[in-house]
XYZ file of C-alpha atoms in Angstrom:
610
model
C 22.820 -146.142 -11.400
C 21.830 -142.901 -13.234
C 18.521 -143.751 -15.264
C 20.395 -142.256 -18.248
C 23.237 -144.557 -17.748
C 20.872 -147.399 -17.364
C 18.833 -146.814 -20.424
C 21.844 -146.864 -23.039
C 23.780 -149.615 -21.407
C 20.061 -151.825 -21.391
C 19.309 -151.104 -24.882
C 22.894 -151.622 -26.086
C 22.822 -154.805 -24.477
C 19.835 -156.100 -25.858
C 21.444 -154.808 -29.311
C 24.492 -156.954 -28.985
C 22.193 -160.262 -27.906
C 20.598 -160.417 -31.277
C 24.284 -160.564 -32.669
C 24.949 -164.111 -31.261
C 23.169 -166.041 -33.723
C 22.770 -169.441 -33.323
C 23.198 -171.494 -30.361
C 25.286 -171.049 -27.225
C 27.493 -173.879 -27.976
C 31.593 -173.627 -27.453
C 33.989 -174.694 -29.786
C 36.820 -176.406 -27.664
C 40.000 -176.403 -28.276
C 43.063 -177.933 -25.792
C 45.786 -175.289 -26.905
C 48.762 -174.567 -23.987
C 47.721 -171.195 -22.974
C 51.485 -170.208 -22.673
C 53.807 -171.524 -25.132
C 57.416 -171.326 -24.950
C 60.122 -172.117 -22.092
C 61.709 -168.409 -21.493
C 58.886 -167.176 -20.134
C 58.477 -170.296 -17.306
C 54.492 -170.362 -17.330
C 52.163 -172.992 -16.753
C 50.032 -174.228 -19.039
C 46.418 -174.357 -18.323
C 44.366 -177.083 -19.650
C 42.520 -175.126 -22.422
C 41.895 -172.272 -24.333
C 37.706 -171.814 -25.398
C 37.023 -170.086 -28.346
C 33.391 -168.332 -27.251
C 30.120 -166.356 -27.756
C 31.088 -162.506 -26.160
C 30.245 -162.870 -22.939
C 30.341 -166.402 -22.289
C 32.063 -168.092 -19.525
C 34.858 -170.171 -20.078
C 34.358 -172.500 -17.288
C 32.059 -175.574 -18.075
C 31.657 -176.042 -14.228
C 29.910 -172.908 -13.279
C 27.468 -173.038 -10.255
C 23.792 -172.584 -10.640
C 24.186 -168.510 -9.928
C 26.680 -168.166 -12.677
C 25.004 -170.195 -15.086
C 21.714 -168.207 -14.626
C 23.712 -164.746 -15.140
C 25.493 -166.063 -18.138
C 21.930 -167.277 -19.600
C 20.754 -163.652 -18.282
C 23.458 -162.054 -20.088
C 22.471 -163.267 -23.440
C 19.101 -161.688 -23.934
C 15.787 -162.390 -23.509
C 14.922 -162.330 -27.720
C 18.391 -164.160 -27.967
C 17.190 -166.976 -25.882
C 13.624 -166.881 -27.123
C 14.554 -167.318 -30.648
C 18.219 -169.082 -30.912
C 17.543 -170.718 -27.900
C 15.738 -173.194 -29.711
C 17.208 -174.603 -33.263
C 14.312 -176.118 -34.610
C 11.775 -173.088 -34.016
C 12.370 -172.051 -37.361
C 8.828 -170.189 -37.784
C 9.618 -168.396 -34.772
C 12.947 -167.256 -36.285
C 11.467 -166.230 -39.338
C 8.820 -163.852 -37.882
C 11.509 -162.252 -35.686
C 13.667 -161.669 -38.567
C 11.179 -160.001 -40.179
C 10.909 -157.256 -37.213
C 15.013 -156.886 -36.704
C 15.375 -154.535 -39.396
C 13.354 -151.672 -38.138
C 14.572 -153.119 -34.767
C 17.609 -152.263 -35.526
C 17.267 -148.630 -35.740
C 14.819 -148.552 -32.927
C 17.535 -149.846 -30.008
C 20.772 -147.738 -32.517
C 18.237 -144.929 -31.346
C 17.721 -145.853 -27.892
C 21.610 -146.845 -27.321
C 22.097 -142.447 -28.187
C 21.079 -140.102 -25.458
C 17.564 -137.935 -26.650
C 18.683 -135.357 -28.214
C 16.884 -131.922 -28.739
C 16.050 -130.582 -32.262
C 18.482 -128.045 -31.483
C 21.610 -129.757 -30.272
C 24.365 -131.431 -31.902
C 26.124 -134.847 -30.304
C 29.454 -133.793 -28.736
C 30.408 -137.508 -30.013
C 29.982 -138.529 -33.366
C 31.374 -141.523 -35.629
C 33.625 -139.484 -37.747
C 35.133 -136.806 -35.683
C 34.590 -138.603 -31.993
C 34.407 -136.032 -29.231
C 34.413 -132.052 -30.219
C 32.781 -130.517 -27.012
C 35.127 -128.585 -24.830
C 38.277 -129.194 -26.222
C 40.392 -127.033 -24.154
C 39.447 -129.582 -21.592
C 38.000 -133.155 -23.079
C 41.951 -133.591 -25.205
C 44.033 -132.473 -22.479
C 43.103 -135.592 -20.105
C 45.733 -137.995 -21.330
C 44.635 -141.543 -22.062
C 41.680 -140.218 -19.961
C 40.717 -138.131 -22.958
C 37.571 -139.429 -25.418
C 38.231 -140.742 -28.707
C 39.207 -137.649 -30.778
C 39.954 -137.838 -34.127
C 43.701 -135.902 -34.160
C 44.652 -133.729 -37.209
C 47.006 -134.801 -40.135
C 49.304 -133.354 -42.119
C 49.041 -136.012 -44.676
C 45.548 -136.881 -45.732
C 44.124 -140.096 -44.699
C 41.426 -140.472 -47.332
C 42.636 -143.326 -49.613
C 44.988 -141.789 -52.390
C 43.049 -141.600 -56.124
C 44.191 -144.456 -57.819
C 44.393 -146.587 -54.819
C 41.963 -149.878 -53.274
C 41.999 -151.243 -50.290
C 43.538 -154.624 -50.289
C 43.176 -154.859 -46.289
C 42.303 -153.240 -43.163
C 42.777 -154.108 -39.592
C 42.303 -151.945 -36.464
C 43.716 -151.972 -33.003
C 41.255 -150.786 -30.575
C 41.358 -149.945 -26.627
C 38.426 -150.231 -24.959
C 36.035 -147.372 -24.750
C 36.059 -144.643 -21.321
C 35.661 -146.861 -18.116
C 34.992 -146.015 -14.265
C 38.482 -145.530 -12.282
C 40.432 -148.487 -11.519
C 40.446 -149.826 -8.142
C 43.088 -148.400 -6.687
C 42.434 -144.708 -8.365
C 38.812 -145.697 -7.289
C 39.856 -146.133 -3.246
C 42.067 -142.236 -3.674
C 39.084 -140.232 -4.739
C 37.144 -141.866 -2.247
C 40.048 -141.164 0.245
C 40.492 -137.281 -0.689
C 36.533 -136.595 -0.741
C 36.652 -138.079 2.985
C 39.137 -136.205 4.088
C 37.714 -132.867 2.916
C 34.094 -133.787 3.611
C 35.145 -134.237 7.818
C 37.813 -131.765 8.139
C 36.638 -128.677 6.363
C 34.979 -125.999 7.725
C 34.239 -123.875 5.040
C 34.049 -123.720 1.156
C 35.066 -121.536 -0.721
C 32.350 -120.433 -3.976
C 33.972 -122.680 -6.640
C 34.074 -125.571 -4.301
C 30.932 -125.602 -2.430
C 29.296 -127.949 -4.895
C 31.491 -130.909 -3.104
C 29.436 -130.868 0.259
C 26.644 -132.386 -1.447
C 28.712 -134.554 -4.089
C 28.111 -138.240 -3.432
C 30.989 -140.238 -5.366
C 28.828 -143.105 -6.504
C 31.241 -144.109 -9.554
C 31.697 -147.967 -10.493
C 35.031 -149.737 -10.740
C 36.782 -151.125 -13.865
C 33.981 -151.552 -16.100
C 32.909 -149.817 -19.313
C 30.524 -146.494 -18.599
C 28.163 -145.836 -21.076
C 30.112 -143.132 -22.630
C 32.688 -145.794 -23.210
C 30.178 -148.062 -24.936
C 28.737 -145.083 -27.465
C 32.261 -144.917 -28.345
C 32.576 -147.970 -29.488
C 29.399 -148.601 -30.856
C 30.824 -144.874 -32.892
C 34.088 -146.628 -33.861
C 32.115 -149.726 -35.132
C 30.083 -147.467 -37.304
C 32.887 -145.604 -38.715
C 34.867 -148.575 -39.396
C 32.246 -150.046 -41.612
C 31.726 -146.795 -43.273
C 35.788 -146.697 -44.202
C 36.067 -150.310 -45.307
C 32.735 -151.464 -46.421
C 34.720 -151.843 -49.526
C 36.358 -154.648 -48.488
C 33.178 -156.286 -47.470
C 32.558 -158.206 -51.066
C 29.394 -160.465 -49.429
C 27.661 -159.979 -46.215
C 26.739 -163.045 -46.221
C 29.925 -165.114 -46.677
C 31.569 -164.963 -42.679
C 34.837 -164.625 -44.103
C 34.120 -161.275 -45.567
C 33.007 -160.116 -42.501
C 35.529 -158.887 -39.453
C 37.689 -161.766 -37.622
C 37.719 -160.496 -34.116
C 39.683 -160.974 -31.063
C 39.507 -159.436 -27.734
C 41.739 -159.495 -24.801
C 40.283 -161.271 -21.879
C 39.214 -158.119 -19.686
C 35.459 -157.494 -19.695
C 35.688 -153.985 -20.492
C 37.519 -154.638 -23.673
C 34.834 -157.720 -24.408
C 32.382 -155.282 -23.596
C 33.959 -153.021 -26.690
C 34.699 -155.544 -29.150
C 30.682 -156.237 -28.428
C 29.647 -152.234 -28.789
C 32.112 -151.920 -31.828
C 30.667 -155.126 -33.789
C 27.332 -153.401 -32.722
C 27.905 -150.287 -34.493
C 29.585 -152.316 -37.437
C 26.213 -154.265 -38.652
C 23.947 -151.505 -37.645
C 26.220 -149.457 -40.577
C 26.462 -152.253 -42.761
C 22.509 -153.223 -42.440
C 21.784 -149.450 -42.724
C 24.053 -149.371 -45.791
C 22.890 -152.934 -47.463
C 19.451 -152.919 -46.333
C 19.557 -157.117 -46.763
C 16.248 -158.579 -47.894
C 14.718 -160.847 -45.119
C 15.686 -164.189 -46.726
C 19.184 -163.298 -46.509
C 18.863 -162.912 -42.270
C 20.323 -164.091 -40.090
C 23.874 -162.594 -41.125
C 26.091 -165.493 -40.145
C 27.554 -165.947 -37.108
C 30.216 -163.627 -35.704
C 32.143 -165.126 -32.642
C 35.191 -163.786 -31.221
C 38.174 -165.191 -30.060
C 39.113 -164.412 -26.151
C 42.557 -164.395 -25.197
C 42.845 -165.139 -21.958
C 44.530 -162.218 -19.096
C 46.088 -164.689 -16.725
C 49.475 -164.408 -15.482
C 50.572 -167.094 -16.634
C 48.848 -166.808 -20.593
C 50.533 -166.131 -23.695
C 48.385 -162.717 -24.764
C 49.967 -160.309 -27.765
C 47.479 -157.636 -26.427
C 48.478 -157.955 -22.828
C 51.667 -157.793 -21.027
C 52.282 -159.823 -17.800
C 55.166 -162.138 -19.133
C 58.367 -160.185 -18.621
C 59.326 -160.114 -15.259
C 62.033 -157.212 -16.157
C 59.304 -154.571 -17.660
C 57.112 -155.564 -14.430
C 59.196 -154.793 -11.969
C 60.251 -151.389 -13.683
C 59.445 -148.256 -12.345
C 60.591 -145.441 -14.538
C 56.636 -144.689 -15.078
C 56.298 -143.965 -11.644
C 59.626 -142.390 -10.976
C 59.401 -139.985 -14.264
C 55.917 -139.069 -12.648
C 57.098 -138.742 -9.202
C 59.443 -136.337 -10.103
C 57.128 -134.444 -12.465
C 54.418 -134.033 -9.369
C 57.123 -132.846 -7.080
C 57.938 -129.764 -9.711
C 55.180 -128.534 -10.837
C 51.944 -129.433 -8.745
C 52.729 -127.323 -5.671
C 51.648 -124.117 -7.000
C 48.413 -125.813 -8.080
C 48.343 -127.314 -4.271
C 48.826 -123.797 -3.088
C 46.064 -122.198 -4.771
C 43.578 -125.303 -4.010
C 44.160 -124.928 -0.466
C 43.947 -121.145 -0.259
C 40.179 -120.535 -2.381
C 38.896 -123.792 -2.034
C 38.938 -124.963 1.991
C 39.478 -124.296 5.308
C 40.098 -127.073 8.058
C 41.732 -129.144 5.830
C 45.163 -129.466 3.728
C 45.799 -131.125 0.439
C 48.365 -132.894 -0.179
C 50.028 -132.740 -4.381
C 48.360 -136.426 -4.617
C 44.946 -135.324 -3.242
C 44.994 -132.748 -5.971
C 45.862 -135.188 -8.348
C 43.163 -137.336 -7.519
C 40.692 -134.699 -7.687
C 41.947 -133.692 -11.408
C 40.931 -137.493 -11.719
C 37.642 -136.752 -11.044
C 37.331 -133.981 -13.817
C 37.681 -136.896 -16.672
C 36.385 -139.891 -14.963
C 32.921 -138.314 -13.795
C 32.298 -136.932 -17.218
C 32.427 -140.081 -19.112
C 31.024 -142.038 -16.304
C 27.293 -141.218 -18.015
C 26.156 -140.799 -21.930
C 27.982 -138.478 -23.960
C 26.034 -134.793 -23.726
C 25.310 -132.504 -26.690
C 25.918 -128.969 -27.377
C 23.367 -126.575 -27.706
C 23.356 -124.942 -31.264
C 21.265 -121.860 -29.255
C 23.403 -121.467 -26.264
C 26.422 -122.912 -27.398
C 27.056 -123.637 -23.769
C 28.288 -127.614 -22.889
C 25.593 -130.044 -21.056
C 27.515 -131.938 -19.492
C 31.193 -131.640 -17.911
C 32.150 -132.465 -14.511
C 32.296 -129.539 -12.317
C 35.417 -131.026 -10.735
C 37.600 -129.569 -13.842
C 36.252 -125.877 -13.090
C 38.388 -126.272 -10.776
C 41.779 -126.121 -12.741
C 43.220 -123.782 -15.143
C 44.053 -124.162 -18.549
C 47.558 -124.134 -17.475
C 46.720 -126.983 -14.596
C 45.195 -129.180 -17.423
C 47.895 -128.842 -19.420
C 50.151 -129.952 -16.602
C 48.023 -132.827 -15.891
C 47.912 -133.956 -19.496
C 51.855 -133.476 -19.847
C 52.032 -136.121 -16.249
C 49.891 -138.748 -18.405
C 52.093 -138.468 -21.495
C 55.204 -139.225 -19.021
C 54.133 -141.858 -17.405
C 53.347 -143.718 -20.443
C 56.136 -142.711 -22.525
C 58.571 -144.260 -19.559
C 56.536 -146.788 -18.325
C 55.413 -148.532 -21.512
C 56.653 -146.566 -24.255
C 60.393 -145.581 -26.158
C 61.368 -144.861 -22.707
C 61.733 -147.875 -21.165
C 64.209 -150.021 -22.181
C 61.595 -153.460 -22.609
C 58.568 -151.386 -23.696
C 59.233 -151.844 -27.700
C 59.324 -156.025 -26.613
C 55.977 -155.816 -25.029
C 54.651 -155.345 -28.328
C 56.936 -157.575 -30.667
C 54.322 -160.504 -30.793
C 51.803 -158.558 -32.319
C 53.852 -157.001 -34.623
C 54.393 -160.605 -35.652
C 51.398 -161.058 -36.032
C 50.559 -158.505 -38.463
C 53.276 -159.392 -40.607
C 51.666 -162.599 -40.778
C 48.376 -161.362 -41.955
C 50.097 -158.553 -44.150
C 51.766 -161.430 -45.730
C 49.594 -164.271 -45.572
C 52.334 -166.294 -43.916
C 52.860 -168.377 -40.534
C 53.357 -166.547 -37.880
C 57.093 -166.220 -36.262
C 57.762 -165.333 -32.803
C 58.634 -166.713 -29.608
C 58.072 -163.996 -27.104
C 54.062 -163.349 -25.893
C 51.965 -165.326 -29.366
C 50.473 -168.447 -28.527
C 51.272 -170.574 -31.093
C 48.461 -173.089 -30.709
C 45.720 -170.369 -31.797
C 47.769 -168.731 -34.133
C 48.895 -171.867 -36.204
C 45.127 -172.937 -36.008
C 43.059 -171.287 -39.034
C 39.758 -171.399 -37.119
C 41.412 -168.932 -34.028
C 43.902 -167.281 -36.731
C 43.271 -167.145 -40.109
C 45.677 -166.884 -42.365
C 45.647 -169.166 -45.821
C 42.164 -167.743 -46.824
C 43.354 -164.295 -48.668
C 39.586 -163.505 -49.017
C 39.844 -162.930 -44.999
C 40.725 -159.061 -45.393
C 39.110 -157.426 -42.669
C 40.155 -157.792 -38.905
C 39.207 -156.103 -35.562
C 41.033 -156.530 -32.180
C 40.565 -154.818 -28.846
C 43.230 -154.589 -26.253
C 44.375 -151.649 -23.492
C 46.416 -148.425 -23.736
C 49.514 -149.737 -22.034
C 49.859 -152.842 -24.295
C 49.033 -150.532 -27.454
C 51.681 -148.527 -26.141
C 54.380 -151.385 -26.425
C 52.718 -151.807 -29.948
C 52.761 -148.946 -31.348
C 56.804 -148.408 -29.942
C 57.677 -151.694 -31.515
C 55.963 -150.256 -35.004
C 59.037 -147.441 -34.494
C 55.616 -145.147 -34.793
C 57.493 -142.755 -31.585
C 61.142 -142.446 -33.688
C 60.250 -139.050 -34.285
C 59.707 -137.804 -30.408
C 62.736 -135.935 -29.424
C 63.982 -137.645 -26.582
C 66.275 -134.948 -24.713
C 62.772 -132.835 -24.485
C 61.089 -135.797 -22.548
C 64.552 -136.880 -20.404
C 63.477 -133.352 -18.616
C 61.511 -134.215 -15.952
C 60.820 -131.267 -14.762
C 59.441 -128.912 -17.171
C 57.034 -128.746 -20.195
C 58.451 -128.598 -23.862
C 57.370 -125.649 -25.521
C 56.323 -127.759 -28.126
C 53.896 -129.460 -26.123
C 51.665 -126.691 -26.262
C 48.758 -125.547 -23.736
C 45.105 -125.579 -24.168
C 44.956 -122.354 -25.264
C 47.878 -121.719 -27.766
C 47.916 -124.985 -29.797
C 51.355 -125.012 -32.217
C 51.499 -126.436 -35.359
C 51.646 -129.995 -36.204
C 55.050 -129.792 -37.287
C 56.052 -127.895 -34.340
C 54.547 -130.797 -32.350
C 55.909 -133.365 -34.260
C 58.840 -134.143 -32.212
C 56.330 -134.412 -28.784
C 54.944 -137.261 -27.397
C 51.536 -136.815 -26.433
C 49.592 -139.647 -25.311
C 45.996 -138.489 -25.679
C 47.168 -138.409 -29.301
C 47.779 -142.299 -29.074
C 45.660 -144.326 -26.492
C 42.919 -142.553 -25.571
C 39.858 -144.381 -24.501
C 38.415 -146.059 -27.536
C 41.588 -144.423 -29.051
C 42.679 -147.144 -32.375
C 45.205 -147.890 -35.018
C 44.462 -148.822 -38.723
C 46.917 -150.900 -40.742
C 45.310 -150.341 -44.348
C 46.874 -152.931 -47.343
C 46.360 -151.059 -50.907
C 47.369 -151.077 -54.389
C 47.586 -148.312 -56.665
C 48.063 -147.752 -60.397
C 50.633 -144.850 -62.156
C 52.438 -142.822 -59.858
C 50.740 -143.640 -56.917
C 51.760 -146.907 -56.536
C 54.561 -145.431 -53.998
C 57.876 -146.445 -55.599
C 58.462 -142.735 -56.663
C 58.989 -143.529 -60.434
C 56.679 -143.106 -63.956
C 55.450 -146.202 -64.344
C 56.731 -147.065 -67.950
C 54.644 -150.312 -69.191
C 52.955 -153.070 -67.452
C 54.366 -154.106 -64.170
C 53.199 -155.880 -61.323
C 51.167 -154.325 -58.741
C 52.834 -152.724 -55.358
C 51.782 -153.433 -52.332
C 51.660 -150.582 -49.732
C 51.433 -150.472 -46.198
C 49.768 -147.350 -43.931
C 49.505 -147.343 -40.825
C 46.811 -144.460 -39.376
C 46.793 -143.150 -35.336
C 43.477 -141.802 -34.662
C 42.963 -140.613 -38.025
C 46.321 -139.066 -38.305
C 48.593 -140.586 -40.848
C 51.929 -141.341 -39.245
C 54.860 -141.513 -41.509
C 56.870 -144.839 -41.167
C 60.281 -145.210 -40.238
C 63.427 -147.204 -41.646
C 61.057 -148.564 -45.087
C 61.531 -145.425 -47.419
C 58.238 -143.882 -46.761
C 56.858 -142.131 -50.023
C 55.270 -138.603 -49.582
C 52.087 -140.275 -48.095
C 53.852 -141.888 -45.494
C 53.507 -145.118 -46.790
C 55.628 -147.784 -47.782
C 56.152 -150.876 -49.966
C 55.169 -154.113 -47.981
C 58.652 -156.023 -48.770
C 59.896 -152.985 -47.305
C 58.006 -152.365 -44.247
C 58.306 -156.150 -43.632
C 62.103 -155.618 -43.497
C 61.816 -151.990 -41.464
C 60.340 -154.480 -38.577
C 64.050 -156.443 -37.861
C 63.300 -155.262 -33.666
C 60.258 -156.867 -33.822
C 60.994 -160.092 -36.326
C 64.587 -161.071 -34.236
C 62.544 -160.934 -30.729
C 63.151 -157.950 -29.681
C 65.096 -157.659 -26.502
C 62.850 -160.796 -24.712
C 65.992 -162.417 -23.674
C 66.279 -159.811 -21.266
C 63.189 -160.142 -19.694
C 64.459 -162.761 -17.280
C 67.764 -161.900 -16.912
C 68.385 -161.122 -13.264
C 69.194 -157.476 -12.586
C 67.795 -156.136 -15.687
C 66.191 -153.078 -14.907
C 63.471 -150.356 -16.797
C 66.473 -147.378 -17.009
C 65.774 -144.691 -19.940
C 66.464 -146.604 -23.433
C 67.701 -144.204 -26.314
C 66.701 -145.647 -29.630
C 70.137 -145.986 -31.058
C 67.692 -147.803 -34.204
């Protein structure tokens, strides 16, 4: 592993352990992990509510028990290990707080006194933006411009605020893993010459990990945990009271554990850094997350694996296929004539070498930009490659395949995300939650793994993948506005797309789907709750007199404010909750979830008739 890499992910670790305060006990609970008869699971015996990074198995062998103790930290075993070492507790409370900003340090890569961070809490990643946003749900964490400001309208508090997360960048998957390693191969025995721009690849050794979280990905989220606190510390009446603090859930992958981890990192570093808590008020209570398990067979809002229609769909792959066949063979052309000889590339090998260009950036620490060069640190020299015009090409293939594949394309992809749009109209509301499509209804009717009655529970954090937040954010009727006879063209770029180096307006773009503007990696959602006296309390009239307080619902993608659909938005894009609830009939009535085991059904193009 590169030392660099190494370093942050150690010290971040070690961050995280002193997080899991108290002792490693589990709270059991015996829920079905699949509720309901259409989808024809099986129930497994439990569900365990857990420490991050705790094994739900009670039967592990003496290997895995000695990683899982491992994995929680030398200090954390040293001083919660123990309950009744209370003067050992003390004195290492006493050295967290400038701990704290010793390992927040050492989690950053060194910076010179002349460079800036590329990534930063507030804007995410600003180096190289003609390449860095054009990577589809490959791209870092940007934060994307808006028309309509998101700073909280004067006049206006907070009443709630809950984000939807993906995890943070991560090495390739395993298949997307196996063709890099399959295209390097092939050009590393058969060629017989280089040409300039490509010689660098004789001596590249692909040494990239699979699935996991890089430490690029984890600086993200320790970033988005920052600048979450820093938005709605607010709403954050006690520090000390655990219902004041985040509720968290993460979906059952380790990457996305991994984040929720980084992000509550970066949350109490910001809130301790903020606070500055005397030591008699340490340790902050007790933060444990609830795991939802990925199984086939589990009933997961943030994961889709339940209807058998949407899995068996291909219009992802086919609105991709087609895309490839159209436009990558002049890029093909070009590759094969400058860059080799001895050896052909196929339009797939290409593509799997414009993988490389995102993927072995953010597999090590986000680099800096030098204030005296102004020249970037650290971008993979796979993507000098390509042309502005190739990247653009590449970005436009992402957007496609998750636009028909999870998105307002395919005709189940709003359903995927119905049960957690139920779910947020149960916390917007304060009410049980109704659904019968992907909730599990023994942790959400439990108050311990869903709360719900306690209205001082205003702040709440979950952590899930792009597909699924694709599903979500369709549901939400977020992608009403995309013009859907520009995408049915498989063949050719919208104008309005734009390239790298001509960017149209936002309104211009405004009818374009563009996925590194949704789900890209550590991309998230706010759903904000506020109140607002006079005219700003959204119902478009002078208020005349005393009358009782609105409640308004916003809903922010990546820091761009997204005007809702079918609830009589106001100028901010916002609208009144009795409204919004009602806007959400899709996702309230089910969806289409009958028709995710109705034989025959199939993933054709959907037009939103809505």
């Amino acid at each position: 592993m590169d030392p660099a890499t190494k370093g942050t992910s150690r010290a971040s670790s070690v961050f995280t352990s002193l997080f899991r305060m108290g002792g490693g006990s589990q709270h059991k609970y015996s829920p079905l992990d699949h509720d309901g008869e259409a989808s024809g699971g099986v129930a497994p015996e439990s569900q365990t509510r857990l420490l991050p990074g705790e094994s739900t198995d009670e039967n592990l062998d003496e290997e895995s028990q000695l990683k899982q103790q491992k994995g929680r930290g030398l200090l954390y075993r040293l001083v919660w290990g123990d309950p009744n070492n209370i003067f050992v507790k003390l004195i290492m409370l006493l050295l967290m707080i400038p701990l704290f900003s010793y390992l927040v340090a050492a989690s950053l890569r060194v910076l010179s006194p002349n460079s800036v961070p590329c990534d930063t809490p507030e804007l995410g990643y600003q180096c190289d933006q003609k390449t860095t946003h054009t990577w589809g749900q490959y791209s870092p964490f940007f934060s994307v411009p808006s028309e309509i400001s998101p700073s909280v309208p004067e006049g206006c508090r907070l009443t709630f605020a809950q984000v939807l997360s993906r995890h943070g960048a991560r090495f390739p998957t395993p298949g997307k893993a196996d063709d890099i390693s399959a295209v390097l191969t092939k050009i590393k025995t058969s060629a017989t010459w280089y040409g300039p721009d490509f010689e660098f690849i004789k001596d590249y050794n692909y040494v990239l990990g699979v699935d996991d979280l890089t430490a690029f990905g984890e600086q993200e989220m320790v970033n988005s945990g920052i600048k979450f606190y820093q938005r709605y510390a607010s709403l954050i009446r006690d520090y000390t009271d655990p219902d004041s603090l985040p509720f968290v859930r993460a979906s059952g992958q380790e990457r996305v554990i991994a984040s929720a981890e980084n992000f509550t990192t970066g949350f109490y570093s910001a809130l301790l850094a903020d606070k500055n808590p005397p030591p008699s008020s340490l340790p902050l209570p007790r933060q444990e997350m609830v795991i939802i398990s990925e199984s086939p067979t589990a009933n997961n809002t943030m994961h889709h694996g339940l209807c058998r229609a949407f899995e068996d769909s291909t219009t992802g792959d086919s609105a991709q296929a087609t895309f490839i066949a159209a436009n990558f063979p002049p890029i093909t052309a070009r590759l094969n004539a400058q860059g080799f000889k001895g050896v052909t590339l196929s339009d797939t090998d290409v593509l799997s070498l414009m993988d490389l260009c995102p993927f072995d950036t953010v597999a090590y620490p986000p680099s800096s930009l030098s204030q005296e060069s102004s020249t970037r640190k650290r971008i993979s020299p796979f993507c000098s490659l390509f042309t502005a015009q190739d990247l653009t090409v590449y970005d436009y293939l992402q957007s496609l395949g998750k636009f028909y594949g999870f998105g307002p394309g395919n005709v189940l992809g709003a359903t995927q995300g119905v049960g957690y749009v139920n779910e947020l109209l149960a916390r917007l509301t304060h009410s049980p939650v109704v659904d019968n499509t992907t909730t599990n209804s023994t942790l959400d009717q439990n108050e311990e793994t869903f709360p719900l009655t306690n209205k001082n529970r205003t702040v709440f954090a979950d952590f899930s993948h792009d597909n699924d937040m694709m599903g979500i954010l369709t549901a939400l009727r977020i992608f009403e506005g995309v013009d859907r006879e520009k995408m049915m063209d498989n063949t050719t770029i919208p104008k309005e797309y734009g390239s790298t180096g001509d960017e149209p307006g936002l309104k211009e773009r405004e009818g374009v789907f563009k996925v590194g503007w949704a789900v890209p990696f550590a991309g998230r959602v706010y759903f904000e709750k506020m109140v607002c006296d006079g005219d700003n309390d959204g119902d478009g009239k002078i208020d005349q007199g005393e009358e009782e307080e609105q409640e308004l619902v916003r809903i922010l993608v990546n820091d761009r404010v997204v005007r809702l659909n079918g609830c009589e938005a106001d100028e901010l894009g916002r609208c009144r909750l009795d409204k919004f609830v009602e806007s959400m009939e899709f996702a309230r009535r089910g969806g289409d979830w009958d028709k995710c085991f109705v034989k025959g059904s199939s993933g054709r193009l959907w037009i939103w008739s809505g």
